[in-house]
Short mmCIF file of C-alpha atoms in Angstrom, two decimals:
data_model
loop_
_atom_site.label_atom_id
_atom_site.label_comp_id
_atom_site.label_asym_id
_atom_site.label_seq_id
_atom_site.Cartn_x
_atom_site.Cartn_y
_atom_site.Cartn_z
CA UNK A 5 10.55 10.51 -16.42
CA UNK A 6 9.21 7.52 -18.01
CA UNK A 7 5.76 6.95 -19.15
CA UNK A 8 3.63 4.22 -18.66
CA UNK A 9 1.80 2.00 -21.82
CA UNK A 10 -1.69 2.68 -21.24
CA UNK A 11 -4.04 0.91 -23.72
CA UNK A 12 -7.54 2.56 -24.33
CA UNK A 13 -9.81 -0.12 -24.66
CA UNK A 14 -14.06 1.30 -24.97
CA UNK A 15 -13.48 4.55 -23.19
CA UNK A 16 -11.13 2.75 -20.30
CA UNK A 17 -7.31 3.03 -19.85
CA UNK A 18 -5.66 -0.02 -19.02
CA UNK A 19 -2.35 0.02 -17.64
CA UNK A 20 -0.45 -2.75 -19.36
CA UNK A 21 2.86 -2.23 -16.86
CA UNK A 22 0.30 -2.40 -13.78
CA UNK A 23 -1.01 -5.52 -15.20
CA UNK A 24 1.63 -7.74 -16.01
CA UNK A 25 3.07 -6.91 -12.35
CA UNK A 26 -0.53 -7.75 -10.87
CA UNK A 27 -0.18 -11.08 -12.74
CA UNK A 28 3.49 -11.57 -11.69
CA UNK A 29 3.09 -10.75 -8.07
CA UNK A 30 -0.02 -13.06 -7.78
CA UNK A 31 1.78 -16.20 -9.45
CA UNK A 32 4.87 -15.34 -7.22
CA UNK A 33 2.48 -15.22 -3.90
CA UNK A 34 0.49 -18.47 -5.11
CA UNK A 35 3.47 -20.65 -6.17
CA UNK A 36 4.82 -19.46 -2.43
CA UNK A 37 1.83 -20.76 -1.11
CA UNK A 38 1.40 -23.67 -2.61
CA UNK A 39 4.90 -24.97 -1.85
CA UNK A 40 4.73 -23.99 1.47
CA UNK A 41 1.96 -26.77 2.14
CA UNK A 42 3.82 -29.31 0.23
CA UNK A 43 5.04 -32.28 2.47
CA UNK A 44 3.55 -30.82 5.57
CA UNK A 45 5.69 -32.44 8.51
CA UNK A 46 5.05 -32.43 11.93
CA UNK A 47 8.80 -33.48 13.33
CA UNK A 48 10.59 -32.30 10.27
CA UNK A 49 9.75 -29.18 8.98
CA UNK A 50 11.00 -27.59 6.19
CA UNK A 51 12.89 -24.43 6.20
CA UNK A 52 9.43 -23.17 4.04
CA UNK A 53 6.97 -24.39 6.24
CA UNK A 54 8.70 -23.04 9.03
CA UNK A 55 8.64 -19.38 8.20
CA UNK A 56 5.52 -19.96 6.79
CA UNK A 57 4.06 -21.07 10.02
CA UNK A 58 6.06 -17.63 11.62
CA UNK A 59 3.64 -16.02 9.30
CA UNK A 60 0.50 -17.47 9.94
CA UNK A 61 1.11 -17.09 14.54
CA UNK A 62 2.17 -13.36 13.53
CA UNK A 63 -0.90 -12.61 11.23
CA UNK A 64 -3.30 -14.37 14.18
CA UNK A 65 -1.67 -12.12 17.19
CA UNK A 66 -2.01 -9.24 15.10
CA UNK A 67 -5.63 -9.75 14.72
CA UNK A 68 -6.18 -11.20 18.02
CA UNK A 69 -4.59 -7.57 19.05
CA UNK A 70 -8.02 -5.87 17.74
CA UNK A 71 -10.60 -8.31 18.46
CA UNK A 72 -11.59 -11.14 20.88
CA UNK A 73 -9.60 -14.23 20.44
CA UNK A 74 -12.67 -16.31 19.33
CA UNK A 75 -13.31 -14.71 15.97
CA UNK A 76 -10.12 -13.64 15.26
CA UNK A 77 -9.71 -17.12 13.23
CA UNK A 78 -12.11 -16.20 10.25
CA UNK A 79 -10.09 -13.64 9.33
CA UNK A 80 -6.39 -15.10 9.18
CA UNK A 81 -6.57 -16.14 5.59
CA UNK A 82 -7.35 -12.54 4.84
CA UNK A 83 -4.78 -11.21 7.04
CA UNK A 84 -2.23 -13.55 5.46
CA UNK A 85 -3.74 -12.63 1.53
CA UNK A 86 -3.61 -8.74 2.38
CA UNK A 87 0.24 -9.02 3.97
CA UNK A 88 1.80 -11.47 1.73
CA UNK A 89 0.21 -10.09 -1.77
CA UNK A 90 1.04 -6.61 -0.26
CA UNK A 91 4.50 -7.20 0.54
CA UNK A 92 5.11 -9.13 -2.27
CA UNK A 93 4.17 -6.35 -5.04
CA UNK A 94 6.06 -3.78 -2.92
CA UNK A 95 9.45 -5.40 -3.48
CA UNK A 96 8.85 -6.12 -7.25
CA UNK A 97 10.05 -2.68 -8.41
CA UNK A 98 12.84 -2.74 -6.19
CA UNK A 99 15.69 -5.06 -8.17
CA UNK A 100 15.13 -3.84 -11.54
CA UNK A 101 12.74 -1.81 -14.64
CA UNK A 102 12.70 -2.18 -17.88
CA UNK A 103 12.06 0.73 -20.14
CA UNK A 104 11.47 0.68 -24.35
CA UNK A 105 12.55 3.44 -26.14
CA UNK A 106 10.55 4.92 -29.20
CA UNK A 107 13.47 5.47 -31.96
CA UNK A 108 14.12 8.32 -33.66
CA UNK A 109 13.15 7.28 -36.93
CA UNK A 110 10.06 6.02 -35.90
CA UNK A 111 6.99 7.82 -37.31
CA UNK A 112 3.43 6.58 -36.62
CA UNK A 113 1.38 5.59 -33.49
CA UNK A 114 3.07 3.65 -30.78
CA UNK A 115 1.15 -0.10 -31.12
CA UNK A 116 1.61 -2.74 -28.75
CA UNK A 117 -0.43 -5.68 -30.76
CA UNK A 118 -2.25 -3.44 -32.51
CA UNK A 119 -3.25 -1.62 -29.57
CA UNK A 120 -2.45 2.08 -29.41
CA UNK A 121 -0.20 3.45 -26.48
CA UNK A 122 1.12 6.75 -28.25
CA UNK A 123 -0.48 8.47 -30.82
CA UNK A 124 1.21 9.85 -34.23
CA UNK A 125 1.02 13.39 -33.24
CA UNK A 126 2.77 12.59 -29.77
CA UNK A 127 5.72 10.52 -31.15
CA UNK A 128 5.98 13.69 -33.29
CA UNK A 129 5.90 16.29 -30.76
CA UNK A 130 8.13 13.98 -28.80
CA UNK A 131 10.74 13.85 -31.49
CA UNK A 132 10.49 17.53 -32.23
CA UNK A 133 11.75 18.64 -28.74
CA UNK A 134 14.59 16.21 -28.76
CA UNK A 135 13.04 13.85 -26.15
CA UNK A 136 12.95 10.40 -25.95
CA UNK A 137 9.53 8.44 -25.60
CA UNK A 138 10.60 6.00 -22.84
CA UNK A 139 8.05 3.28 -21.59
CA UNK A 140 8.20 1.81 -17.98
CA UNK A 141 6.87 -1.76 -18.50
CA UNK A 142 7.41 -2.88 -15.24
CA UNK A 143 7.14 -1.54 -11.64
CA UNK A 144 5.38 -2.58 -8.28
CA UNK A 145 1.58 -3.07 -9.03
CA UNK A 146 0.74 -0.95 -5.54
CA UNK A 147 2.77 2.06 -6.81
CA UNK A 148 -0.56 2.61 -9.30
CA UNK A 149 -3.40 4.54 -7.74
CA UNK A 150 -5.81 1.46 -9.21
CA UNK A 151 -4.18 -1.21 -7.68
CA UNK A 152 -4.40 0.32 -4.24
CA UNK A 153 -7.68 1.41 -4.73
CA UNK A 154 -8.86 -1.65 -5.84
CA UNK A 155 -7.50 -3.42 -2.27
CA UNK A 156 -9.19 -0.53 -0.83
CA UNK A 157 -12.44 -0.92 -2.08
CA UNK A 158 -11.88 -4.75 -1.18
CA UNK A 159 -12.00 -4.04 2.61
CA UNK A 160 -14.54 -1.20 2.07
CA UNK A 161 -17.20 -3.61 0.65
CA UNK A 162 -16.19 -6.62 3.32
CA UNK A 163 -16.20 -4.22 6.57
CA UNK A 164 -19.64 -3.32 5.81
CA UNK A 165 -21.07 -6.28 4.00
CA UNK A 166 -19.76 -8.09 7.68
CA UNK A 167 -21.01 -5.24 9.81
CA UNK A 168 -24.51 -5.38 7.99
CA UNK A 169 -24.64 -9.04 8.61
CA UNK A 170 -23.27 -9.89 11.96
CA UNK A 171 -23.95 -6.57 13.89
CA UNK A 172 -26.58 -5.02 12.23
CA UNK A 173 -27.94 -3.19 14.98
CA UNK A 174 -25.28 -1.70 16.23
CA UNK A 175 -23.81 -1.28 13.13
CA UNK A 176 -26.69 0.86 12.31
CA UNK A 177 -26.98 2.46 15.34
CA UNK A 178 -22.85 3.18 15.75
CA UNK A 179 -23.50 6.29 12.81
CA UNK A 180 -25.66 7.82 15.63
CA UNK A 181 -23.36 7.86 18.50
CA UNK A 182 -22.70 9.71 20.64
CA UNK A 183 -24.67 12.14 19.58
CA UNK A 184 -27.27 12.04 16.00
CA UNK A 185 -25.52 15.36 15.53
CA UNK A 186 -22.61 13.38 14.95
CA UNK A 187 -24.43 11.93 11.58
CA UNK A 188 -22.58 13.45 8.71
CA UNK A 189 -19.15 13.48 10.40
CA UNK A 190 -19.69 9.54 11.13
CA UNK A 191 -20.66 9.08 7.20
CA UNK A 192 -17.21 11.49 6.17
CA UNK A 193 -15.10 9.23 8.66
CA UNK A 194 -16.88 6.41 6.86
CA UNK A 195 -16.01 7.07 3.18
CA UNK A 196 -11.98 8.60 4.64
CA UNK A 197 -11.39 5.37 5.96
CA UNK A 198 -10.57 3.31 2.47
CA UNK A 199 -9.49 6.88 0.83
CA UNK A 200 -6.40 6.91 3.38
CA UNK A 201 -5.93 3.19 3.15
CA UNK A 202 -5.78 3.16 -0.71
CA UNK A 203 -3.57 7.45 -0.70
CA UNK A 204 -1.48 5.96 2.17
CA UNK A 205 -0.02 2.91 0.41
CA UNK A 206 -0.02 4.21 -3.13
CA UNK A 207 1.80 7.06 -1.81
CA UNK A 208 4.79 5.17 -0.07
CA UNK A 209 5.70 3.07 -2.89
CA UNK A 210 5.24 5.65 -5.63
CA UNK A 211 7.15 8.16 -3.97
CA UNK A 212 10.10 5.57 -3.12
CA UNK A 213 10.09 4.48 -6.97
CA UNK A 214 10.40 7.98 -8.00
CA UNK A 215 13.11 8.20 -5.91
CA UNK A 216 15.00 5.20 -7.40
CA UNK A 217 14.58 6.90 -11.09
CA UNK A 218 15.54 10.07 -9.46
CA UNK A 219 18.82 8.49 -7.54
CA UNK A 220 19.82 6.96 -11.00
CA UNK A 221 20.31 9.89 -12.93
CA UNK A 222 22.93 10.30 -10.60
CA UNK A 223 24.71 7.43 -12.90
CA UNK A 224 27.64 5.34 -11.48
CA UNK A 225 28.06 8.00 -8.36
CA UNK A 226 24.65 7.20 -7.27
CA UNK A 227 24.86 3.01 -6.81
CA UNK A 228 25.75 3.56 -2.65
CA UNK A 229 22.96 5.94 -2.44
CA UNK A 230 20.67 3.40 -4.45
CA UNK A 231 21.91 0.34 -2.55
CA UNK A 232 20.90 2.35 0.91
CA UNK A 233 17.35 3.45 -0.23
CA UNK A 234 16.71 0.15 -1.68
CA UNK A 235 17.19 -1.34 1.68
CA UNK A 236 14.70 1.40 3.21
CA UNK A 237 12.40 0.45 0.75
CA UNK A 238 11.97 -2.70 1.66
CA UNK A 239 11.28 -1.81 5.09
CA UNK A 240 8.96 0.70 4.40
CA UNK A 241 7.24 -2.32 1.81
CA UNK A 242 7.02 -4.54 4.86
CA UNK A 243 5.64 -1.66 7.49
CA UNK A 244 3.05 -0.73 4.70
CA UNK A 245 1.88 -3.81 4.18
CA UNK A 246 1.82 -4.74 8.30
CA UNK A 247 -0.12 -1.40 8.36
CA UNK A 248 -2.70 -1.91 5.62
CA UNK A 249 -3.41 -5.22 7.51
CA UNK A 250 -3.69 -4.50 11.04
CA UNK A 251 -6.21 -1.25 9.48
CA UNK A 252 -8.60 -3.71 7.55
CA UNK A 253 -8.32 -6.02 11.00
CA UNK A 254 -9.22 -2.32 13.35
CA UNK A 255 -12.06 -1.84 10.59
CA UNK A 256 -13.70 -4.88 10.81
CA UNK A 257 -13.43 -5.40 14.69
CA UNK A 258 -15.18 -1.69 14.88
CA UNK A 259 -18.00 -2.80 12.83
CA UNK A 260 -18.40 -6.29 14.31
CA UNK A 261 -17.59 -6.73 17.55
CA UNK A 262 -20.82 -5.81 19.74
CA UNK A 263 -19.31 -3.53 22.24
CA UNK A 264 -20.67 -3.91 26.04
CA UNK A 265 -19.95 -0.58 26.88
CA UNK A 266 -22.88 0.83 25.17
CA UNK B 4 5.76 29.63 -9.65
CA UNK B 5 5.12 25.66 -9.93
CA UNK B 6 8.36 24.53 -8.80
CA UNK B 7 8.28 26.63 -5.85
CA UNK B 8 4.47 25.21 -5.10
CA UNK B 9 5.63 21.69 -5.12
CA UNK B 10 9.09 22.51 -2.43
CA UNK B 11 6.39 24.40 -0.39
CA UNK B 12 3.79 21.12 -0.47
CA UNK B 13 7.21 18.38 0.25
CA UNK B 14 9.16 21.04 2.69
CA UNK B 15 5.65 21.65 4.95
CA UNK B 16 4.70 18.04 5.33
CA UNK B 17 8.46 16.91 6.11
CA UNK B 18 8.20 19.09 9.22
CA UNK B 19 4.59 18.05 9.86
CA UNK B 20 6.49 14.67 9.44
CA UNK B 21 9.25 15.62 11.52
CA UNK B 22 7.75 16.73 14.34
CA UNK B 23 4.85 14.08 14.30
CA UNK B 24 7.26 11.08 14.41
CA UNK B 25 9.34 12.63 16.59
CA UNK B 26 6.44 13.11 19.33
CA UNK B 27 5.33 9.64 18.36
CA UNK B 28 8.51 8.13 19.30
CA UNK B 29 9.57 9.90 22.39
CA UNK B 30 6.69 9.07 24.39
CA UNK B 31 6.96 5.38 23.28
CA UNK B 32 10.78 5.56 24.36
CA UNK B 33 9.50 6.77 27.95
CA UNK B 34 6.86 4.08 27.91
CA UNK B 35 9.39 1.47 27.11
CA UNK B 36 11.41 2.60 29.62
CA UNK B 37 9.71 2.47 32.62
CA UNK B 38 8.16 -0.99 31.60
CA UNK B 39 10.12 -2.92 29.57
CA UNK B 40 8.49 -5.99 29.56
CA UNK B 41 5.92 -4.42 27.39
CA UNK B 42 8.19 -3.27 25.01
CA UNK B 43 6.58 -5.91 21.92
CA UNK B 44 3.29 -4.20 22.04
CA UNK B 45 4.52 -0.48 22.50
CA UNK B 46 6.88 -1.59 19.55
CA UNK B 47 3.56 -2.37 17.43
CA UNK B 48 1.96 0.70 18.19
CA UNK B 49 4.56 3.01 17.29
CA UNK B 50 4.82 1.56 13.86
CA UNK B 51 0.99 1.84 13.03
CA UNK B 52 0.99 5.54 14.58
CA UNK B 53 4.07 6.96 12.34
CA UNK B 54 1.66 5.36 9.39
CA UNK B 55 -1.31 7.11 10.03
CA UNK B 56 1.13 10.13 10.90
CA UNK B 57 2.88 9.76 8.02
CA UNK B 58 -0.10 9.73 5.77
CA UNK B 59 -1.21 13.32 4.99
CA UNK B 60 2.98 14.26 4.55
CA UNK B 61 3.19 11.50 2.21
CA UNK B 62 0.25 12.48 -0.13
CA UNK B 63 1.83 16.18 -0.07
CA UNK B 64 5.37 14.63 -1.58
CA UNK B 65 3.40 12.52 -4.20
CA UNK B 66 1.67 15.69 -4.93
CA UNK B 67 4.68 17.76 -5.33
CA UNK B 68 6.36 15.21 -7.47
CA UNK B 69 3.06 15.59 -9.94
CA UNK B 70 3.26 19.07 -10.02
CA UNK B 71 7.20 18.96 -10.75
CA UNK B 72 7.27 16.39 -13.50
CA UNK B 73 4.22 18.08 -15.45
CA UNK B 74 5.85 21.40 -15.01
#
């Protein structure tokens, strides 16, 4: 299995595979963007603009599926961030990796600019048991617990910043029903909700990426096998990131949307 | 003792999976068949239930896989 270059910078490991496929997945998603609004044509539309504008009906009748029609426009460009940067970073690990070996004959710390990844006495230990000291320097950014968490914790702080701000009455008084008894299972549901989110998407993609490295040990036998769980993967990408949308879109309509029922 | 703690965790939450799905499914089968014409939304629904299904199963593999590769 390989191992992934983590930097210690003041006490805090940074992931330098997660972050170069953060970067790459949000210059991939913008330059998308951007060219999708070039030459905007009303008669003539461009192949681009065209499945672009797909996009932007599906992401409003998805939200428009959880809350009235009239405020489901705030939240498209959200909707169409969360699925397209989701999406986008679960195919990245799919076509290829690239792993460094540490040599044999190479004593010393592991430094990436001067930074260390390994220490001395693990490329030793590593070189006493006959096993290599492979790096994985590149992978989908959502198969690392961060990443996900750090989408998660996105929604968490907009649901109840907008909740606060828009409902705050019933926001407030939503932990009480239907009964106050209900208090501290209404605050557990409350802190599961971007726990699953984040578990539930980090999950998929790391498992299918463990997979791939698993598949490929079959060596030349396994390339069918690969070629078919590639293709799942990519379905699974898209349903994950549908899912993680459609969730934040259910999470904000619960805390917003003043419910007459009440 | 750890190997066979991480087949337990993946081998329990692919029936959980199993059978979860599989419920999921059927009754969205049945719902599409007697009304077809709202097969688009019952569609939509069935994909968000087998994720939040699939969830807890899911966690249980990733765990397993931990276990495995540190053992």
């Amino acid at each position: 299995m390989y191992e992934f270059p983590v930097v210690h910078i003041g006490g805090i490991g940074f992931d330098l595979s997660s972050i170069i496929a953060i970067t790459v997945s949000f210059v991939i998603t913008l330059v998308l963007a951007l060219f999708a609004v070039r030459n905007l044509s009303v008669d003539n539309p461009s192949k681009l603009q065209n499945f672009m504008e797909w996009v932007v009906e599906f992401v409003h009748n998805t939200i428009a599926s959880t809350m009235p029609l009239e405020k489901a426009k705030r939240y498209i460009s959200l909707g169409m961030t969360l699925i397209m940067f989701i999406f986008i970073s679960n195919l990245l690990g799919l076509p290829f990796g690239i792993v460094t070996e540490v040599s044999e004959s190479h004593h010393g710390p592991v430094t990436v600019a001067g930074l260390e990844i390994a220490s001395a006495d693990e490329v030793e230990k590593a070189h006493e048991d006959g096993k290599h000291l492979a790096y994985a320097w590149w992978k989908s950014p959502t198969a690392d617990l961060s990443v996900t968490a750090g989408l998660a914790s996105i929604v968490f702080v907009l649901v109840h910043y907008l909740g606060l701000t828009q409902n705050t009455r019933h926001y407030l008084k939503h932990y009480f029903k239907p009964y106050p008894i209900f208090f501290p299972i209404n605050i557990l549901e409350t802190l599961t909700k971007p726990l699953t989110l984040a578990l539930r998407l980090f999950a998929n993609i790391f498992a299918g990426e463990v997979l791939i490295s698993t598949i490929l040990l079959l060596g030349v036998f396994g390339i069918p096998l690969l070629g078919i769980w590639q293709g799942f993967s990519i379905f699974v990408g898209a349903i994950q990131a549908f899912l993680f949308t459609i969730l934040t879109m259910v999470y904000i309509s619960q805390a917003t949307v003043h419910e007459e029922g009440h | 003792m750890d190997l066979l703690g991480a087949a337990l965790a993946i081998g329990l939450g692919a029936i959980g999976a199993g059978v979860g799905n599989g419920l999921i499914v059927s009754k969205t089968v049945e719902g599409i068949a007697r009304q077809p014409e709202l097969r688009g939304a019952l569609q939509t629904t069935m994909f968000i239930g087998v994720g939040i299904v699939e969830v807890v199963p899911i966690i249980g593999v990733v765990l397993g896989f931990l276990i495995f590769f540190a053992s």
